[in-house]
Short mmCIF file of C-alpha atoms in Angstrom, two decimals:
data_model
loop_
_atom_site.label_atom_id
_atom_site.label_comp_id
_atom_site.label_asym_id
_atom_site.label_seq_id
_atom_site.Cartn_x
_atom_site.Cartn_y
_atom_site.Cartn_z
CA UNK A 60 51.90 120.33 70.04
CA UNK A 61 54.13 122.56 68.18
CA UNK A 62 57.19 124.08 69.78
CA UNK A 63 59.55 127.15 68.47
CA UNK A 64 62.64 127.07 70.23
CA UNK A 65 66.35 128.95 69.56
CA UNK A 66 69.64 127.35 68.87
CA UNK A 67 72.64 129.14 68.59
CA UNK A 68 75.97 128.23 67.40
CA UNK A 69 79.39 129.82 67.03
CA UNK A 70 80.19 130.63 63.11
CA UNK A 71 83.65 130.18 61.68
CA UNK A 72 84.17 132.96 59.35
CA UNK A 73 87.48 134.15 57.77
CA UNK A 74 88.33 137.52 57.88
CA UNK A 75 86.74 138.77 54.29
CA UNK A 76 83.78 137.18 54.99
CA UNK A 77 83.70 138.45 58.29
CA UNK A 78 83.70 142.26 56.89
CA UNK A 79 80.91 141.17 54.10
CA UNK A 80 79.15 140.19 57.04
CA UNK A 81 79.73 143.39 59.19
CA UNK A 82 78.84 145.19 56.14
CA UNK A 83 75.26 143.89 56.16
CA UNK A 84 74.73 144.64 60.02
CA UNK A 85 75.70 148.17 59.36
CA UNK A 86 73.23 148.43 56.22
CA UNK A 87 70.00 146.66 58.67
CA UNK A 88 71.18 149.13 61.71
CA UNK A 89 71.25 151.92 59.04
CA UNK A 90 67.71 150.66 57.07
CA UNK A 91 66.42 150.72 60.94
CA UNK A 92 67.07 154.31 61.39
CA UNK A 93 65.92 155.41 57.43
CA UNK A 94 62.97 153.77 58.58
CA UNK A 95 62.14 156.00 61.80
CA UNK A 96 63.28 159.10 60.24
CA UNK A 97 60.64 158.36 57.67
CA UNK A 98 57.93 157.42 59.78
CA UNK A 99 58.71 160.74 61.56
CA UNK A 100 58.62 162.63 58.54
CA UNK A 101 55.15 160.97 57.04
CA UNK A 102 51.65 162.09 58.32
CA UNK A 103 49.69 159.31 60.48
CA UNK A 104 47.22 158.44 57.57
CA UNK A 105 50.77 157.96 54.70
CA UNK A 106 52.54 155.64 57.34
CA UNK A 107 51.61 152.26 56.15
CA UNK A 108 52.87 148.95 55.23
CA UNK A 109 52.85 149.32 51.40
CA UNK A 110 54.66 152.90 51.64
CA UNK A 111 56.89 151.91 53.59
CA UNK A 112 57.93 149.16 51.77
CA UNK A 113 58.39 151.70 48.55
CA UNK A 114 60.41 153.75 50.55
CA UNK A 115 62.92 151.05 51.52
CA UNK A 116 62.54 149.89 47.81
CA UNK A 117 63.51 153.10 46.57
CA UNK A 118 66.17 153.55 49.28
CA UNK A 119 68.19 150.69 48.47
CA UNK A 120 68.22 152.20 44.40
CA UNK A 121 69.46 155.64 45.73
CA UNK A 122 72.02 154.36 48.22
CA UNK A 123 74.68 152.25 47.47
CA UNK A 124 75.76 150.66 51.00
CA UNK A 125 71.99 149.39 51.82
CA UNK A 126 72.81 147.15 48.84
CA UNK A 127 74.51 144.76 51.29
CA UNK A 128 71.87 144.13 52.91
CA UNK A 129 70.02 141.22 51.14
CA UNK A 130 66.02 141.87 50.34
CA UNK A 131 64.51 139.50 52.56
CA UNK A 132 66.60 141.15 55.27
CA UNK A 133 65.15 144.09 54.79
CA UNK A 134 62.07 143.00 54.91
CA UNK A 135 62.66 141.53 57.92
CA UNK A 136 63.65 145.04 59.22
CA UNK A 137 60.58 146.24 57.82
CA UNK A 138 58.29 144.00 59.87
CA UNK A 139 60.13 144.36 62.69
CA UNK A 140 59.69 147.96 63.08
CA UNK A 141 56.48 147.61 62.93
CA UNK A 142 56.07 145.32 65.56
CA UNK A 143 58.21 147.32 67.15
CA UNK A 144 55.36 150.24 67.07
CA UNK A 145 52.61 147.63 67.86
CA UNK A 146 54.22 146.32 70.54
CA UNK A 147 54.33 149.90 71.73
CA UNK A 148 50.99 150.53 71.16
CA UNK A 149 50.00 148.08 72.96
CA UNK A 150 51.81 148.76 76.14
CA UNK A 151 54.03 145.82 76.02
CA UNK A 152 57.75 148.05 74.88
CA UNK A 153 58.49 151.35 74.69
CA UNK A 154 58.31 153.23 71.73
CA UNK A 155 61.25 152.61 68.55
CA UNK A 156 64.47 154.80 68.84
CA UNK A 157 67.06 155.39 66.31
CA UNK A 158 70.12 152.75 66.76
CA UNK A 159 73.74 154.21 67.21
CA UNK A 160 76.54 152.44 65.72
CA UNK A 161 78.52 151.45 69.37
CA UNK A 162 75.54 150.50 71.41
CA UNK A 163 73.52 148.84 69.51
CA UNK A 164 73.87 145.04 68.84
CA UNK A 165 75.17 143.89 65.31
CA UNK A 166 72.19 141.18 63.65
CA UNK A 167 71.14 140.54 60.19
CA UNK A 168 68.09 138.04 60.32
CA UNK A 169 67.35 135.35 57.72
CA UNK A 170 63.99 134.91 57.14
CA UNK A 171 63.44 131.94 54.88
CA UNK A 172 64.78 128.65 56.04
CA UNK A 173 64.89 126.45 53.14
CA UNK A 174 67.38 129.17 51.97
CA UNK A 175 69.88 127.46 54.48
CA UNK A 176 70.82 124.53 53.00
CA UNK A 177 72.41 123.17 56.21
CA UNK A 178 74.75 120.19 56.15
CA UNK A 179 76.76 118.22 58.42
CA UNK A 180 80.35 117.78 57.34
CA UNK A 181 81.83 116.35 60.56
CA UNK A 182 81.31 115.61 64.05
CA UNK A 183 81.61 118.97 64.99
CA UNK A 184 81.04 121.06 62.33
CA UNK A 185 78.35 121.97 59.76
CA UNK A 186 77.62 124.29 56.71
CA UNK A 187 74.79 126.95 56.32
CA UNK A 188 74.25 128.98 53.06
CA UNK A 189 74.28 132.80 53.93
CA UNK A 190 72.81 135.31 51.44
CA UNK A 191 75.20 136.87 49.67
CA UNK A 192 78.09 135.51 52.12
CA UNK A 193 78.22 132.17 50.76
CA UNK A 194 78.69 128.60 51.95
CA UNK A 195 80.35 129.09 56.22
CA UNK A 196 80.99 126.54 58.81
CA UNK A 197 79.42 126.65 62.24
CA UNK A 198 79.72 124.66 65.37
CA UNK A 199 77.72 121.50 65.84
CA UNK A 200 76.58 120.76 68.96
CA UNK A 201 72.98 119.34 68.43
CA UNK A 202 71.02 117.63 66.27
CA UNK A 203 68.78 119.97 63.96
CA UNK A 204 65.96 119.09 62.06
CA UNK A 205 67.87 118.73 58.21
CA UNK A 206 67.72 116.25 55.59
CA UNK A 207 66.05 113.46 55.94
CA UNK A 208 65.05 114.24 59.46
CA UNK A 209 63.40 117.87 57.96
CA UNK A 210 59.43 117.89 57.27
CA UNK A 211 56.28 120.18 57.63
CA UNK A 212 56.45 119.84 61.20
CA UNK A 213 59.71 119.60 61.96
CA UNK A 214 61.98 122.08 60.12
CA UNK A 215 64.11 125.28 60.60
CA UNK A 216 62.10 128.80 59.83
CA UNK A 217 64.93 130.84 59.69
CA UNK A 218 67.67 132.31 61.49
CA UNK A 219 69.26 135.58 62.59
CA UNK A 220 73.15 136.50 63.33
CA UNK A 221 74.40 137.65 65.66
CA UNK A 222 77.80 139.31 66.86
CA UNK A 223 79.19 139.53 70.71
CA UNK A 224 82.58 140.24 72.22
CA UNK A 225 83.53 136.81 70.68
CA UNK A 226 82.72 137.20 67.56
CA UNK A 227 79.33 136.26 65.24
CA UNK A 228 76.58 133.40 65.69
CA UNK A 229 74.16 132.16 64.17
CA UNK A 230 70.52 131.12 65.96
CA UNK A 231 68.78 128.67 64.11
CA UNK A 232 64.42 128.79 64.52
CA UNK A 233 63.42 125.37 65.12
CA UNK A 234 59.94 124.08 64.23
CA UNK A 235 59.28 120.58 66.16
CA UNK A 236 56.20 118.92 66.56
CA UNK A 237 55.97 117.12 69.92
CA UNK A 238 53.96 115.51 71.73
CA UNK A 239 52.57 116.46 75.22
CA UNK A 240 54.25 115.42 78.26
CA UNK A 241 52.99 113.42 80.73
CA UNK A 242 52.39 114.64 84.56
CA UNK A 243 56.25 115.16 85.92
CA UNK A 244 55.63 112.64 89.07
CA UNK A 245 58.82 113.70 90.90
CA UNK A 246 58.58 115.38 94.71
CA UNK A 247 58.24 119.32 95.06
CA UNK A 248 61.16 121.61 95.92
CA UNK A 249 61.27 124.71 97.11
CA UNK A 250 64.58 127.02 96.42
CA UNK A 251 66.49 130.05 97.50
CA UNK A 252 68.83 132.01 95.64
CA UNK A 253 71.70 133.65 96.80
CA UNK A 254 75.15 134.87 97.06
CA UNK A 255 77.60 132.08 98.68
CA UNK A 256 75.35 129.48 98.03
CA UNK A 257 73.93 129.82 94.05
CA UNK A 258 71.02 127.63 94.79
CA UNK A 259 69.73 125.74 98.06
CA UNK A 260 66.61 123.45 97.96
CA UNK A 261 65.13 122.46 100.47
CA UNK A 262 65.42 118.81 100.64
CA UNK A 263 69.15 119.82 101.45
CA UNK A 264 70.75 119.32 98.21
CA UNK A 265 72.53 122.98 96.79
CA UNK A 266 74.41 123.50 93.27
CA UNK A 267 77.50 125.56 93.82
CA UNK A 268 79.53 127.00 91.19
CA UNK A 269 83.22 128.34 91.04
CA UNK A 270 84.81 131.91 89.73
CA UNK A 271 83.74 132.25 86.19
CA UNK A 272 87.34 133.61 85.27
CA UNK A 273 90.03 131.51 86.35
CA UNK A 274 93.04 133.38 88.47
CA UNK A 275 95.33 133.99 85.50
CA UNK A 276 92.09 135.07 83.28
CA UNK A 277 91.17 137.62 86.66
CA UNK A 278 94.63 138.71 87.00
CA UNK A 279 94.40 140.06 82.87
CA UNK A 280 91.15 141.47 83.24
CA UNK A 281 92.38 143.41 86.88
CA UNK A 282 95.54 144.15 84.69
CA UNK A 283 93.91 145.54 81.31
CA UNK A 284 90.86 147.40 83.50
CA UNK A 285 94.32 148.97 84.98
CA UNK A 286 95.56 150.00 81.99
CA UNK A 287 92.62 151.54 80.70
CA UNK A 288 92.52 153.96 83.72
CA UNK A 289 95.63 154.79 82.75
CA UNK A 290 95.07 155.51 79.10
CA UNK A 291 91.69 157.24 80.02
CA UNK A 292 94.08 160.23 81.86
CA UNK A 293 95.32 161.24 78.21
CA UNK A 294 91.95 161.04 76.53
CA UNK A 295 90.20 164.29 75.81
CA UNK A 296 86.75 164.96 77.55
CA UNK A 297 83.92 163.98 74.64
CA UNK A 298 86.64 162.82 72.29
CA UNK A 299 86.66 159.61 70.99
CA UNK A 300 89.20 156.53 72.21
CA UNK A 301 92.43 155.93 70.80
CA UNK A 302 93.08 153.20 68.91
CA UNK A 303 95.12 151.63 71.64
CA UNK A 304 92.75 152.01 74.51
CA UNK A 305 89.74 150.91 72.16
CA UNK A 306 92.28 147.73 71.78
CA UNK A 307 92.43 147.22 75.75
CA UNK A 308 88.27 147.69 75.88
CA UNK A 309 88.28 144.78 72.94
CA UNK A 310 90.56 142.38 75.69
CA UNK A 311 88.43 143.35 78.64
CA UNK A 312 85.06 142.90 76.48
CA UNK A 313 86.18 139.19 75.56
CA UNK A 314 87.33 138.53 78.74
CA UNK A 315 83.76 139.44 80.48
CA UNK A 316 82.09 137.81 77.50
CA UNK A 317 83.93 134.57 78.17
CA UNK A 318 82.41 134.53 81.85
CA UNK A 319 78.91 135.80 80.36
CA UNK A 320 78.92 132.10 78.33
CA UNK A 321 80.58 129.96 81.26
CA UNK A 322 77.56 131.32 83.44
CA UNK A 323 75.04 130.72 80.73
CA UNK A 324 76.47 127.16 80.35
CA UNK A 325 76.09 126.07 84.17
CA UNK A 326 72.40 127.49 84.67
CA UNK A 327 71.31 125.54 81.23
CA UNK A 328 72.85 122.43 82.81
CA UNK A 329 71.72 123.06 86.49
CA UNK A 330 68.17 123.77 85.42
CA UNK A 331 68.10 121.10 82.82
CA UNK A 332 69.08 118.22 86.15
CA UNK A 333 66.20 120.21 88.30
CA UNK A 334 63.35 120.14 85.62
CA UNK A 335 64.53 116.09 85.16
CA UNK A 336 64.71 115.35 88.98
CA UNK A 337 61.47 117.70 90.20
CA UNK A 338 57.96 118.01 89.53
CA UNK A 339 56.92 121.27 91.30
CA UNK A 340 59.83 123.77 91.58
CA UNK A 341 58.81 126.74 94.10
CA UNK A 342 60.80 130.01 94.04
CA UNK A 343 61.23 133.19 95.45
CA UNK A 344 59.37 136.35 93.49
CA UNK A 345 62.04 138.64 93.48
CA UNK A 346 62.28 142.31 92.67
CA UNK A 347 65.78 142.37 91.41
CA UNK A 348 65.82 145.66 90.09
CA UNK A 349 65.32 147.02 93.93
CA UNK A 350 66.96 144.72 95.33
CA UNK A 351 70.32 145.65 93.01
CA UNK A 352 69.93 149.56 93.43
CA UNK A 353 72.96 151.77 94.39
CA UNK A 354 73.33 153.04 98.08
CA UNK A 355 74.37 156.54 96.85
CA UNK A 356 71.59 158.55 98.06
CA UNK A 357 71.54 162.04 97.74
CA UNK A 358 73.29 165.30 98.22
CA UNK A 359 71.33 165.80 101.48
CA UNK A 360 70.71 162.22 102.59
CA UNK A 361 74.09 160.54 101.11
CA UNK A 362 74.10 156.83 101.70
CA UNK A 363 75.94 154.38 104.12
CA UNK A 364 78.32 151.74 102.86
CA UNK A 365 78.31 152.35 99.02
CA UNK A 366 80.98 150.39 98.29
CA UNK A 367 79.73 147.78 99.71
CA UNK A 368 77.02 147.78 98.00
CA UNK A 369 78.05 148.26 94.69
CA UNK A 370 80.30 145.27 95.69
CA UNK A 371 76.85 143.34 96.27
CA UNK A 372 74.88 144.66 93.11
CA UNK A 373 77.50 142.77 91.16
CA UNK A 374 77.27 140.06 92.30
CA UNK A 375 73.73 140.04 92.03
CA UNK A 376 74.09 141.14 88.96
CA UNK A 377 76.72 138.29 87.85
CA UNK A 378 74.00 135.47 89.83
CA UNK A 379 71.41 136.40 86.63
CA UNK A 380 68.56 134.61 88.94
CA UNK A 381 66.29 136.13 86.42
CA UNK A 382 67.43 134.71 83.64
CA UNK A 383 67.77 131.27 85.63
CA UNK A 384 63.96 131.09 87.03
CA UNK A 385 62.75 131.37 82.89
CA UNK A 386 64.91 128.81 82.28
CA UNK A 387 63.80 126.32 85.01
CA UNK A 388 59.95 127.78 83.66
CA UNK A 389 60.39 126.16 80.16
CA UNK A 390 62.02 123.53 80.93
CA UNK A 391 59.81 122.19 83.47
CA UNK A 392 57.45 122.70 80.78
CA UNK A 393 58.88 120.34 78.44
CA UNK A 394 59.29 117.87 81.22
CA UNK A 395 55.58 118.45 82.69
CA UNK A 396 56.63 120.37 85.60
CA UNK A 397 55.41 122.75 86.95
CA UNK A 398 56.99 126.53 88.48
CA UNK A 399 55.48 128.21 90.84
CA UNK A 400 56.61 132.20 92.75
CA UNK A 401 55.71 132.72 96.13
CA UNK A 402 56.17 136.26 98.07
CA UNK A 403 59.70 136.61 99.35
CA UNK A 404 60.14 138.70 102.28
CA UNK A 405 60.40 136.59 105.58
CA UNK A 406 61.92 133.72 104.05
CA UNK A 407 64.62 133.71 105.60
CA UNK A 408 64.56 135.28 108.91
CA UNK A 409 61.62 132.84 109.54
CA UNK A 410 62.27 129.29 111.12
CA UNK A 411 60.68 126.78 109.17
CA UNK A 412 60.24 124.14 112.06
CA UNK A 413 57.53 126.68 114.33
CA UNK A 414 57.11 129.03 111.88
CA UNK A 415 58.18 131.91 113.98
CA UNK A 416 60.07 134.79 113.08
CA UNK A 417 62.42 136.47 116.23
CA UNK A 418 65.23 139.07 115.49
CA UNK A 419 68.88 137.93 115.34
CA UNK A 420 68.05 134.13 114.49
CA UNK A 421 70.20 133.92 111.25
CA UNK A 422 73.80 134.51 112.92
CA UNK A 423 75.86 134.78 109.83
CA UNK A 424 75.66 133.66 106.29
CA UNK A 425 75.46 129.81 106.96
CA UNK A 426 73.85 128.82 110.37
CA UNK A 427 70.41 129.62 111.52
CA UNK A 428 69.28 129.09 115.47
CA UNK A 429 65.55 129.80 115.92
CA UNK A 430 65.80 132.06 118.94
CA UNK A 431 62.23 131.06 119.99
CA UNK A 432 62.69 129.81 123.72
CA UNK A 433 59.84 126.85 122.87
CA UNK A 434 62.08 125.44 119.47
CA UNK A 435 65.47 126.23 119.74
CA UNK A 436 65.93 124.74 116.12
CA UNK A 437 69.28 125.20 114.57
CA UNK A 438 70.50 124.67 110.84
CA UNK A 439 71.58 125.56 107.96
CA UNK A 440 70.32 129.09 106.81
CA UNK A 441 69.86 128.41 103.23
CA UNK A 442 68.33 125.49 103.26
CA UNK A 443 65.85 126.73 106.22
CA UNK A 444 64.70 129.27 103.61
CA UNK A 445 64.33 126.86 100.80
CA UNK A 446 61.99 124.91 103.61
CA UNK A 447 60.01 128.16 104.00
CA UNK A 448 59.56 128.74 100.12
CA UNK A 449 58.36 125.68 99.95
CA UNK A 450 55.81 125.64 103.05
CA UNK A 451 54.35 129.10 101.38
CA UNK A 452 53.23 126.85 98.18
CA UNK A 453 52.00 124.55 100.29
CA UNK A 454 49.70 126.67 102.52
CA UNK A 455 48.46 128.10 99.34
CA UNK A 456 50.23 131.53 99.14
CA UNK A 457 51.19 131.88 95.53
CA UNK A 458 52.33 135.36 94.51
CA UNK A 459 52.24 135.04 90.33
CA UNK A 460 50.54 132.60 88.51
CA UNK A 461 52.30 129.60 87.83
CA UNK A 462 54.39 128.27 84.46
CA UNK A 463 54.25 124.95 82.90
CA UNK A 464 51.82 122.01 82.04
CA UNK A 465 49.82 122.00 85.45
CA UNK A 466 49.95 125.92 86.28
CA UNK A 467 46.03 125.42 86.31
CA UNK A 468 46.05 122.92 89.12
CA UNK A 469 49.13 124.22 91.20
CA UNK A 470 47.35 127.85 91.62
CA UNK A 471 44.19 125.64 92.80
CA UNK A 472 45.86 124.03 95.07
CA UNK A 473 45.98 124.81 99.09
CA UNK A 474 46.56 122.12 101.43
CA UNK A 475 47.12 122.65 105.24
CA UNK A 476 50.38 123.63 106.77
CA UNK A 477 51.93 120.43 107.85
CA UNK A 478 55.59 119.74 109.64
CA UNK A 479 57.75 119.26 107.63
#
């Protein structure tokens, strides 16, 4: 079967080709919005491919700064935008809105792979070919399909870059033909998310993770966030920053951005041991976006314990269990797992020996004692709701269809509830 996956990689540009590169972001953000203003403009039966394309044409003859922008970039713009409007259409995105220059994310895309030219130089480095950038060095940390190891089925597409608080990337479109896994034979698992404890199973094993930042990095961010309050006093109401306090959002943006790729790095490597170690991985369906909303309330009805709350959102927020369940879905794909959501209220103020659920049985964060007079079972409260995410698979209550190789077969399957 064929596969498309992502790979990205930090790039290693000096500072001229760093603006040439800039420059070309700008001109695709700025092609974006000539586009929408001209579909706006055109009646319904004018707004086709081919005109479009003339306009763009003609647009990069009349204005000199879209001449950055190399032409199979903007043709890449091009088909994006109208994907953009089908995707609308279709009920799967909203519809296409113009892109302002601070909130929208810098990218050029680069359409034609062979274009690359991708070596390795050393261990740890490579080279890609950019259009009209030149010959740049990226970081290598895994083995791409170039050179003698390139063919019709395994190759690179293309490739898009990108620019965060750290500075640009490039992600590389791999094209690999694989074969399809086997049946994953390993032992089901069910898991619960949380706050303290990242991730309990239910076989009792957990995967904990320290502060992203460590305490000098927190004591800089709690130091610059300080020192943006106090520049914020002297700035004008609708004016725009000074160059000194857009300087301290720079330091806090890197700082937050180095945590953002710490946390991405321990879920790939926690869900990459899990899809190895598990064949059937149960979860919790979650409705994050209630789950993280503010306590606030209203004027009439103001809410209890905001800051609290707010306290809690972030950290919800900073868990990303959204991001970790799709990575555990295609990865147990690959390894012919199998994911499967179950409905998540009750999971953990029910006891997952008798099955009963009786007010005040979780005590605090970490210990659980059924308060059933006929079980009186005590443990850990985690892993007591890991048991009961998994016991809902098994009884046959499956909330969303499953992901993976045997998603056919899970959703088929009930068996009877059994002690566990």
């Amino acid at each position: 079967m064929k596969r498309q996956s992502r790979h990205r990689a930090r790039l290693s540009l000096p500072a001229a080709l760093c603006a040439r590169v800039d420059e070309q972001a700008h001109a695709a953000r700025a092609m974006w919005n000539l586009l929408h203003a001209w579909w706006q403009m055109m009646p319904k039966e004018k707004r086709t491919l081919a005109n479009a394309d003339a306009a763009i044409r003609q647009a990069r003859k009349d204005i000199d700064f879209l001449g950055a922008l190399p032409a199979q970039a903007a043709q890449a713009v091009l088909k994006t935008y109208f994907q953009a409007w089908k995707n609308c259409w279709e009920g799967r995105a909203d519809a296409p809105k113009f892109k302002t220059r601070l909130r929208t994310v810098m990218a050029v895309d680069v359409p034609q792979g062979q274009h690359l030219n991708i070596v390795r130089v050393h261990r740890r480095w490579g080279m890609v070919n950019l259009p009209k950038v030149g010959r740049v060095r990226f970081r290598w940390t895994k083995e791409l399909p170039v050179g003698r190891r390139a063919n019709r089925d395994n190759r690179i597409t293309g490739a898009r870059l990108v620019k965060d608080d750290l500075g640009w990337h490039i992600s590389f479109r791999v094209q690999t033909h694989e074969t399809e896994p086997e049946a994953h034979q390993g032992p089901e698992v069910g898991i619960d998310v949380g706050i303290a404890v990242p991730l309990a199973l239910s076989d009792g094993g957990k995967f904990e993770h320290g502060a992203w930042l460590t305490d000098r990095e927190q004591s800089k961010l709690l130091r610059l966030e300080r020192r943006s309050a106090a520049l914020q006093q002297h700035r004008k109401r609708g004016g725009k920053a000074s160059k000194r306090l857009q300087y301290v959002y720079d330091q806090i943006a890197r700082l937050r951005a180095k945590a953002k790729r710490r946390r991405q790095d321990w879920q790939h490597k926690t869900t990459t041991t899990i899809a190895r170690t598990y064949g059937t991985v149960v979860v919790e369906a979650l409705q994050i976006t209630n789950m993280a909303k503010s306590a606030k309330g209203t004027i009439d009805r103001p809410g209890k314990n905001v800051a609290q709350k707010a306290g809690l959102n972030r950290s919800i927020h900073s868990e990303a269990w959204g991001r970790m369940v799709d990575m555990l879905g295609y990865k147990l794909a690959q390894h012919g797992g199998t994911l499967v959501k179950v409905p998540a209220p009750g999971t953990s103020q029910r006891c997952s020996m008798c099955g009963v659920t009786t007010p005040g049985s979780r005590e605090s964060q970490a210990v659980f004692v059924c308060k059933n007079p006929d079980c009186g079972w005590s443990g850990n409260a985690d892993h007591n709701a890991g048991r009961n995410v998994l016991h809902l698979y098994r009884i046959g209550l499956v909330a969303i269809p499953a992901a993976g190789r045997r998603s056919r077969q899970a959703r088929e399957r009930v068996q009877p509830a059994t002690v566990r």
